[in-house]
């Protein structure tokens, strides 16, 4: 999600708009196999929150229909949520779903409009369509720079793993090397980085904590 690749973002927005039209505001509508796997991803991403018993603010980059709010509401008692998505259709549904939640707001686009304690992104690096790996890596790095810039305490994201079974991998998806993405984050954002690769999905989660 960056402001320098409009064609790339337009392609991704159309892809997810089609999924939403087919499946509605469900896990499949944001290209996940099940609600269970969707919530497992939220659990791993929310590990970045190191003050769970005190109020915090969070940006959900690529929020979709904002299912993250459902998970956070079950797990944390007090938080301010900002969902950001390039799909106008997704944002419209998210706003309708959470119109009675005064601490939830939504931004259509690829860049948040204010900083928060944390920034998370689930699944936004998976679907590269016909874009090259190098082009997609540039997109990933630019997006991580946005997450770093707009988070005060840290950010977290997930990617499909290059260690996936070959017969399950699809050409239109992006499978980076977890070690290389980990190294990239240490080099660019500091040494307080964790790599989670020990859960039952063909992916990994990176947590980047900010010192202090």
XYZ file of N, CA and C in Angstrom:
636
model
N 0.846 -1.182 0.000
C 0.000 0.000 0.000
C 0.883 1.234 0.000
N 1.049 1.840 -1.135
C 1.866 3.027 -1.206
C 1.317 3.952 -2.268
N 1.719 5.187 -2.202
C 1.154 6.186 -3.095
C 1.930 6.292 -4.405
N 2.940 5.459 -4.617
C 3.781 5.546 -5.801
C 3.466 4.481 -6.843
N 2.487 3.641 -6.605
C 2.181 2.553 -7.531
C 0.677 2.454 -7.753
N 0.071 3.453 -8.403
C -1.388 3.452 -8.551
C -1.911 2.261 -9.335
N -1.206 1.817 -10.385
C -1.676 0.669 -11.155
C -1.681 -0.590 -10.300
N -0.631 -0.785 -9.531
C -0.546 -1.944 -8.642
C -1.701 -1.935 -7.649
N -1.931 -0.802 -7.025
C -2.993 -0.709 -6.026
C -4.365 -0.863 -6.661
N -4.556 -0.309 -7.856
C -5.838 -0.453 -8.541
C -6.122 -1.916 -8.853
N -5.105 -2.648 -9.283
C -5.278 -4.070 -9.570
C -5.683 -4.847 -8.324
N -5.029 -4.545 -7.216
C -5.343 -5.232 -5.968
C -6.749 -4.863 -5.486
N -7.103 -3.586 -5.602
C -8.439 -3.142 -5.176
C -9.525 -3.862 -5.972
N -9.323 -4.008 -7.280
C -10.320 -4.716 -8.107
C -10.420 -6.188 -7.709
N -9.272 -6.783 -7.411
C -9.270 -8.191 -7.007
C -10.142 -8.396 -5.766
N -9.945 -7.554 -4.766
C -10.700 -7.722 -3.534
C -12.152 -7.282 -3.671
N -12.416 -6.314 -4.521
C -13.809 -5.934 -4.779
C -14.572 -7.107 -5.384
N -13.913 -7.859 -6.273
C -14.540 -9.045 -6.858
C -14.809 -10.109 -5.794
N -13.839 -10.319 -4.892
C -14.031 -11.297 -3.819
C -15.197 -10.891 -2.920
N -15.267 -9.600 -2.613
C -16.350 -9.100 -1.765
C -17.701 -9.299 -2.447
N -17.766 -9.020 -3.747
C -19.014 -9.185 -4.487
C -19.456 -10.648 -4.502
N -18.492 -11.560 -4.564
C -18.814 -12.991 -4.609
C -19.244 -13.536 -3.257
N -18.564 -13.108 -2.182
C -18.725 -13.779 -0.889
C -19.250 -12.883 0.230
N -19.353 -11.571 -0.022
C -19.847 -10.672 1.009
C -18.840 -10.451 2.125
N -19.312 -9.882 3.231
C -18.441 -9.558 4.368
C -18.170 -10.813 5.193
N -17.352 -11.692 4.626
C -16.976 -12.954 5.260
C -15.474 -13.150 5.075
N -14.944 -14.166 5.707
C -13.522 -14.466 5.541
C -13.172 -14.695 4.070
N -14.033 -15.383 3.352
C -13.786 -15.627 1.935
C -13.879 -14.340 1.117
N -14.625 -13.370 1.621
C -14.730 -12.087 0.947
C -13.458 -11.268 0.979
N -12.525 -11.658 1.859
C -11.194 -11.037 1.875
C -10.121 -12.085 1.578
N -10.558 -13.174 0.938
C -9.666 -14.205 0.391
C -9.007 -15.083 1.441
N -9.663 -15.288 2.602
C -9.195 -16.271 3.568
C -10.086 -17.501 3.484
N -9.544 -18.641 3.891
C -10.296 -19.896 3.803
C -11.372 -20.015 4.877
N -11.125 -19.415 6.042
C -12.068 -19.594 7.150
C -11.921 -18.471 8.170
N -12.961 -18.306 8.969
C -12.905 -17.341 10.066
C -11.871 -17.764 11.098
N -11.730 -19.079 11.297
C -10.769 -19.572 12.287
C -9.345 -19.163 11.919
N -8.960 -19.346 10.654
C -7.612 -18.955 10.250
C -7.450 -17.437 10.263
N -8.519 -16.736 9.922
C -8.494 -15.271 9.962
C -8.215 -14.777 11.386
N -8.886 -15.371 12.369
C -8.708 -14.948 13.755
C -7.359 -15.391 14.319
N -6.838 -16.519 13.845
C -5.497 -16.923 14.267
C -4.478 -15.880 13.816
N -4.652 -15.353 12.619
C -3.759 -14.285 12.148
C -3.879 -13.050 13.040
N -5.092 -12.689 13.406
C -5.271 -11.537 14.291
C -4.592 -11.767 15.643
N -4.671 -12.993 16.128
C -4.025 -13.319 17.402
C -2.520 -13.095 17.316
N -1.905 -13.567 16.242
C -0.454 -13.401 16.092
C -0.087 -11.933 15.927
N -0.837 -11.205 15.116
C -0.547 -9.789 14.900
C -0.704 -8.974 16.174
N -1.698 -9.298 16.979
C -1.947 -8.523 18.193
C -0.912 -8.796 19.275
N 0.008 -9.726 19.034
C 1.127 -9.920 19.959
C 1.992 -8.666 20.061
N 1.882 -7.784 19.090
C 2.636 -6.535 19.133
C 2.151 -5.620 20.258
N 0.936 -5.828 20.715
C 0.349 -4.958 21.743
C 0.916 -5.363 23.103
N 1.838 -4.576 23.620
C 2.508 -4.944 24.876
C 1.939 -4.232 26.095
N 0.818 -3.524 25.899
C 0.108 -2.911 27.035
C -1.370 -3.284 26.946
N -1.689 -4.573 27.029
C -3.063 -5.021 26.766
C -4.094 -4.558 27.786
N -3.657 -4.194 28.983
C -4.608 -3.811 30.027
C -4.804 -2.311 30.145
N -4.210 -1.561 29.241
C -4.396 -0.110 29.224
C -4.889 0.302 27.845
N -5.549 1.443 27.737
C -6.058 1.878 26.424
C -4.932 2.042 25.409
N -5.240 1.741 24.157
C -4.274 1.932 23.085
C -5.022 2.291 21.809
N -4.274 2.776 20.833
C -4.840 3.064 19.517
C -4.149 2.184 18.490
N -4.878 1.841 17.430
C -4.330 0.908 16.441
C -4.846 1.246 15.047
N -3.965 1.145 14.072
C -4.307 1.280 12.657
C -4.300 -0.112 12.042
N -5.344 -0.412 11.294
C -5.447 -1.688 10.581
C -5.321 -1.369 9.094
N -4.121 -1.567 8.538
C -3.838 -1.207 7.153
C -4.296 -2.334 6.233
N -5.204 -2.016 5.317
C -5.834 -3.058 4.514
C -6.898 -3.754 5.328
N -7.766 -2.971 5.936
C -8.700 -3.480 6.949
C -9.810 -4.343 6.379
N -10.090 -4.243 5.058
C -11.220 -4.985 4.519
C -12.516 -4.532 5.155
N -13.363 -5.482 5.529
C -14.620 -5.131 6.191
C -14.444 -5.014 7.709
N -13.187 -4.974 8.160
C -12.820 -4.698 9.561
C -13.173 -5.821 10.518
N -12.970 -7.048 10.084
C -13.172 -8.177 10.992
C -12.225 -8.117 12.181
N -11.115 -7.395 12.036
C -10.174 -7.241 13.149
C -10.853 -6.677 14.378
N -11.821 -5.797 14.180
C -12.533 -5.205 15.311
C -13.249 -6.285 16.115
N -13.808 -7.279 15.426
C -14.485 -8.378 16.118
C -13.512 -9.101 17.048
N -12.313 -9.364 16.547
C -11.313 -10.049 17.376
C -10.851 -9.157 18.519
N -10.500 -7.925 18.233
C -9.988 -7.022 19.268
C -11.025 -6.802 20.368
N -12.288 -6.724 19.993
C -13.346 -6.491 20.982
C -13.490 -7.653 21.951
N -13.150 -8.856 21.497
C -13.204 -10.022 22.373
C -11.996 -10.107 23.299
N -10.905 -9.430 22.915
C -9.624 -9.633 23.579
C -9.196 -8.451 24.437
N -9.545 -7.242 24.011
C -9.097 -6.025 24.698
C -10.305 -5.171 25.071
N -10.172 -4.458 26.181
C -11.330 -3.729 26.707
C -11.436 -2.296 26.222
N -10.330 -1.680 25.823
C -10.376 -0.249 25.501
C -9.349 0.085 24.419
N -9.835 0.389 23.229
C -8.916 0.737 22.140
C -9.624 1.653 21.137
N -8.838 2.473 20.476
C -9.308 3.295 19.362
C -8.798 2.665 18.076
N -9.688 2.478 17.132
C -9.372 1.738 15.918
C -9.540 2.619 14.688
N -8.553 2.558 13.790
C -8.657 3.212 12.487
C -8.398 2.190 11.403
N -9.392 1.925 10.579
C -9.239 1.017 9.457
C -8.954 1.782 8.182
N -7.969 1.311 7.435
C -7.558 1.965 6.188
C -7.604 0.929 5.073
N -8.240 1.264 3.951
C -8.297 0.319 2.839
C -8.427 1.064 1.522
N -7.808 0.492 0.469
C -7.853 1.109 -0.851
C -9.164 0.829 -1.576
N -9.947 -0.113 -1.060
C -11.215 -0.475 -1.685
C -12.363 0.328 -1.089
N -12.983 1.147 -1.909
C -14.133 1.905 -1.436
C -15.274 1.013 -1.004
N -15.437 -0.136 -1.688
C -16.499 -1.067 -1.325
C -16.273 -1.643 0.071
N -15.022 -1.984 0.371
C -14.703 -2.506 1.701
C -14.967 -1.456 2.774
N -14.528 -0.243 2.532
C -14.708 0.826 3.520
C -16.184 1.090 3.766
N -16.999 1.075 2.721
C -18.437 1.317 2.879
C -19.071 0.262 3.783
N -18.695 -1.004 3.571
C -19.251 -2.072 4.414
C -18.730 -1.957 5.842
N -17.444 -1.643 6.008
C -16.882 -1.499 7.351
C -17.582 -0.371 8.115
N -17.799 0.745 7.454
C -18.482 1.860 8.121
C -19.894 1.487 8.520
N -20.578 0.746 7.671
C -21.940 0.320 8.003
C -21.941 -0.654 9.178
N -20.979 -1.568 9.199
C -20.923 -2.561 10.270
C -20.644 -1.930 11.630
N -19.845 -0.865 11.651
C -19.395 -0.297 12.923
C -19.849 1.149 13.113
N -20.978 1.488 12.517
C -21.481 2.856 12.633
C -21.849 3.227 14.067
N -22.113 2.238 14.900
C -22.462 2.502 16.301
C -21.277 2.354 17.243
N -20.076 2.233 16.687
C -18.855 2.122 17.482
C -18.121 3.460 17.438
N -18.275 4.291 18.441
C -17.680 5.638 18.387
C -16.154 5.635 18.330
N -15.521 4.538 18.752
C -14.057 4.498 18.733
C -13.492 3.848 17.476
N -14.351 3.625 16.485
C -13.908 3.077 15.206
C -14.144 4.100 14.102
N -13.132 4.290 13.280
C -13.289 5.158 12.118
C -12.521 4.562 10.948
N -12.807 5.056 9.741
C -12.275 4.418 8.544
C -11.802 5.462 7.540
N -10.720 5.106 6.846
C -10.099 5.985 5.851
C -9.959 5.206 4.552
N -10.498 5.743 3.471
C -10.308 5.121 2.164
C -9.013 5.630 1.554
N -8.108 4.723 1.228
C -6.822 5.100 0.661
C -5.740 4.134 1.099
N -4.498 4.523 0.877
C -3.371 3.652 1.222
C -2.510 4.212 2.343
N -2.831 5.417 2.810
C -2.030 6.075 3.839
C -2.938 6.496 4.990
N -2.604 6.161 6.243
C -3.403 6.653 7.376
C -3.370 8.173 7.451
N -4.319 8.736 8.158
C -4.371 10.197 8.280
C -3.866 10.693 9.638
N -3.437 9.775 10.504
C -2.901 10.153 11.812
C -2.132 8.972 12.384
N -1.243 9.240 13.329
C -0.458 8.186 13.961
C -1.286 7.463 15.023
N -0.835 6.261 15.363
C -1.448 5.472 16.427
C -0.341 4.741 17.179
N -0.713 4.109 18.292
C 0.287 3.341 19.041
C 0.832 2.191 18.198
N -0.070 1.483 17.526
C 0.325 0.310 16.760
C -0.272 0.372 15.356
N 0.377 -0.338 14.451
C -0.155 -0.516 13.100
C -0.009 -1.985 12.733
N -1.069 -2.576 12.218
C -1.015 -3.976 11.798
C -1.506 -4.094 10.356
N -1.100 -5.169 9.701
C -1.548 -5.447 8.333
C -1.635 -6.952 8.152
N -2.811 -7.443 7.784
C -3.022 -8.878 7.623
C -3.370 -9.205 6.177
N -2.478 -9.911 5.509
C -2.770 -10.428 4.187
C -2.541 -9.480 3.030
N -2.117 -8.257 3.302
C -2.035 -7.286 2.206
C -0.839 -7.526 1.287
N 0.089 -8.394 1.685
C 1.256 -8.677 0.846
C 1.141 -9.996 0.095
N 0.000 -10.649 0.170
C -0.133 -11.990 -0.396
C -0.386 -12.002 -1.900
N -1.314 -11.164 -2.350
C -1.812 -11.249 -3.722
C -1.066 -10.256 -4.610
N -0.066 -10.746 -5.334
C 0.707 -9.848 -6.199
C 0.215 -9.887 -7.646
N -0.706 -10.816 -7.962
C -1.272 -10.950 -9.300
C -0.161 -11.150 -10.321
N -0.086 -10.291 -11.362
C 0.945 -10.482 -12.382
C 2.150 -9.572 -12.189
N 2.273 -8.961 -11.026
C 3.431 -8.113 -10.737
C 4.629 -8.995 -10.373
N 5.813 -8.536 -10.727
C 7.022 -9.314 -10.467
C 7.365 -9.328 -8.980
N 8.179 -10.287 -8.577
C 8.613 -10.357 -7.189
C 9.372 -9.095 -6.784
N 10.201 -8.579 -7.673
C 10.978 -7.381 -7.338
C 10.081 -6.161 -7.188
N 9.099 -6.045 -8.065
C 8.144 -4.935 -7.958
C 7.345 -5.051 -6.666
N 6.967 -6.281 -6.329
C 6.170 -6.480 -5.118
C 6.991 -6.231 -3.856
N 8.275 -6.606 -3.887
C 9.138 -6.335 -2.745
C 9.286 -4.827 -2.525
N 9.419 -4.064 -3.599
C 9.469 -2.600 -3.473
C 8.196 -2.078 -2.820
N 7.078 -2.609 -3.250
C 5.781 -2.242 -2.666
C 5.738 -2.582 -1.177
N 6.211 -3.780 -0.823
C 6.239 -4.204 0.579
C 7.084 -3.246 1.415
N 8.272 -2.908 0.935
C 9.162 -2.028 1.698
C 8.543 -0.644 1.870
N 7.960 -0.104 0.811
C 7.323 1.202 0.917
C 6.171 1.176 1.921
N 5.437 0.068 1.927
C 4.325 -0.056 2.871
C 4.826 -0.174 4.308
N 5.900 -0.931 4.524
C 6.470 -1.027 5.868
C 6.970 0.334 6.346
N 7.504 1.125 5.439
C 7.923 2.483 5.809
C 6.729 3.307 6.288
N 5.593 3.131 5.644
C 4.367 3.815 6.082
C 3.965 3.334 7.475
N 3.999 2.029 7.690
C 3.620 1.478 8.988
C 4.554 1.977 10.082
N 5.826 2.056 9.769
C 6.801 2.569 10.732
C 6.526 4.042 11.045
N 6.245 4.811 10.016
C 6.043 6.248 10.197
C 4.795 6.566 11.010
N 3.768 5.726 10.879
C 2.496 6.035 11.526
C 2.269 5.272 12.835
N 3.255 4.538 13.321
C 3.110 3.829 14.596
C 4.107 4.359 15.617
N 3.652 4.472 16.845
C 4.519 4.965 17.919
C 5.219 3.835 18.655
N 4.529 2.740 18.915
C 5.083 1.655 19.721
C 5.550 0.454 18.910
N 5.009 0.292 17.722
C 5.437 -0.825 16.900
C 4.407 -1.192 15.851
N 4.802 -2.119 14.972
C 3.881 -2.574 13.932
C 4.100 -4.065 13.657
N 3.099 -4.674 13.043
C 3.141 -6.112 12.780
C 2.456 -6.404 11.454
N 2.962 -7.422 10.758
C 2.390 -7.798 9.470
C 2.667 -9.272 9.224
N 1.960 -9.841 8.273
C 2.206 -11.236 7.910
C 2.435 -11.373 6.421
N 3.065 -12.469 6.043
C 3.339 -12.816 4.643
C 3.222 -14.329 4.491
N 2.917 -14.765 3.299
C 3.047 -16.178 2.991
C 4.528 -16.557 3.045
N 4.807 -17.804 3.339
C 6.194 -18.213 3.517
C 6.732 -18.982 2.315
N 7.985 -18.731 1.983
C 8.643 -19.478 0.907
C 8.825 -20.944 1.271
N 8.616 -21.276 2.541
C 8.715 -22.662 2.990
C 7.393 -23.407 2.847
N 6.457 -22.844 2.101
C 5.205 -23.542 1.818
C 5.467 -24.773 0.945
N 4.563 -25.743 1.007
C 4.664 -26.910 0.131
C 4.506 -26.463 -1.318
N 5.387 -26.928 -2.173
C 5.404 -26.469 -3.569
C 4.080 -26.712 -4.275
N 3.410 -27.820 -3.972
C 2.165 -28.130 -4.674
C 0.992 -27.273 -4.211
N 1.189 -26.478 -3.146
C 0.142 -25.589 -2.654
C 0.361 -24.132 -3.067
N 1.483 -23.851 -3.662
C 1.826 -22.472 -4.010
C 1.165 -22.068 -5.329
N 0.735 -20.803 -5.393
C 0.077 -20.286 -6.592
C 0.912 -19.160 -7.192
N 0.939 -19.113 -8.505
C 1.793 -18.149 -9.205
C 1.427 -16.704 -8.905
N 0.179 -16.437 -8.625
C -0.269 -15.062 -8.410
C -0.047 -14.575 -6.979
N 0.497 -15.436 -6.132
C 0.732 -15.065 -4.736
C 2.224 -14.841 -4.493
N 2.534 -14.141 -3.410
C 3.910 -13.752 -3.095
C 4.388 -14.529 -1.876
N 5.497 -15.257 -2.021
C 6.044 -16.114 -0.969
C 7.487 -15.702 -0.667
N 7.705 -14.676 0.128
C 9.081 -14.266 0.418
C 9.756 -15.193 1.423
N 11.083 -15.107 1.451
C 11.889 -15.845 2.419
C 11.753 -15.162 3.782
N 11.245 -15.857 4.804
C 11.057 -15.224 6.121
C 12.335 -14.613 6.675
N 13.473 -15.300 6.499
C 14.737 -14.797 7.033
C 15.132 -13.482 6.374
N 14.869 -13.358 5.084
C 15.221 -12.121 4.376
C 14.335 -10.960 4.827
N 13.051 -11.223 5.051
C 12.158 -10.155 5.514
C 12.516 -9.761 6.952
N 12.861 -10.747 7.765
C 13.314 -10.460 9.122
C 14.564 -9.576 9.087
N 15.538 -9.951 8.282
C 16.772 -9.184 8.171
C 16.504 -7.766 7.670
N 15.624 -7.644 6.701
C 15.256 -6.324 6.181
C 14.719 -5.440 7.299
N 13.856 -6.013 8.136
C 13.249 -5.223 9.220
C 14.295 -4.819 10.263
N 15.208 -5.715 10.581
C 16.265 -5.365 11.537
C 17.126 -4.238 10.983
N 17.460 -4.317 9.720
C 18.312 -3.305 9.102
C 17.625 -1.945 9.016
N 16.340 -1.949 8.737
C 15.623 -0.695 8.493
C 14.969 -0.100 9.744
N 14.549 -0.955 10.687
C 13.698 -0.463 11.769
C 14.231 -0.740 13.170
N 15.380 -1.367 13.291
C 15.948 -1.602 14.608
C 15.957 -3.065 14.978
N 16.629 -3.377 16.083
C 16.871 -4.782 16.435
C 15.732 -5.442 17.190
N 14.716 -4.692 17.592
C 13.611 -5.267 18.367
C 12.568 -5.876 17.424
N 12.950 -6.957 16.779
C 12.113 -7.601 15.763
C 11.939 -9.070 16.115
N 10.721 -9.564 15.982
C 10.439 -10.986 16.231
C 9.828 -11.612 14.980
N 10.199 -12.856 14.721
C 9.655 -13.634 13.608
C 8.866 -14.814 14.177
N 7.584 -14.891 13.856
C 6.720 -15.999 14.287
C 6.452 -16.898 13.081
N 6.911 -18.127 13.171
C 6.748 -19.063 12.058
C 6.286 -20.420 12.588
N 5.722 -20.428 13.794
C 5.445 -21.690 14.481
C 3.959 -21.947 14.666
N 3.143 -21.505 13.705
C 1.710 -21.773 13.814
C 1.228 -22.438 12.529
N 0.030 -23.005 12.583
C -0.408 -23.946 11.542
C -0.985 -23.261 10.303
N -0.256 -22.318 9.745
C -0.624 -21.703 8.478
C 0.641 -21.580 7.630
N 0.475 -21.475 6.334
C 1.632 -21.384 5.437
C 2.092 -19.929 5.321
N 2.486 -19.373 6.447
C 2.844 -17.965 6.498
C 3.705 -17.688 7.729
N 4.107 -16.436 7.869
C 4.818 -16.006 9.061
C 4.358 -14.604 9.426
N 4.618 -14.231 10.678
C 4.280 -12.911 11.175
C 5.547 -12.241 11.697
N 5.696 -10.971 11.390
C 6.817 -10.170 11.877
C 6.286 -9.113 12.828
N 6.922 -8.989 13.991
C 6.618 -7.952 14.976
C 7.812 -7.006 15.060
N 7.568 -5.738 14.890
C 8.631 -4.722 15.004
C 8.281 -3.810 16.168
N 9.041 -3.919 17.250
C 8.802 -3.089 18.430
C 9.756 -1.898 18.429
N 9.276 -0.795 18.925
C 10.101 0.417 18.964
C 10.671 0.593 20.362
N 11.956 0.863 20.430
C 12.631 1.016 21.713
C 11.994 2.124 22.523
N 11.810 1.882 23.822
C 11.251 2.899 24.697
C 9.761 2.940 24.703
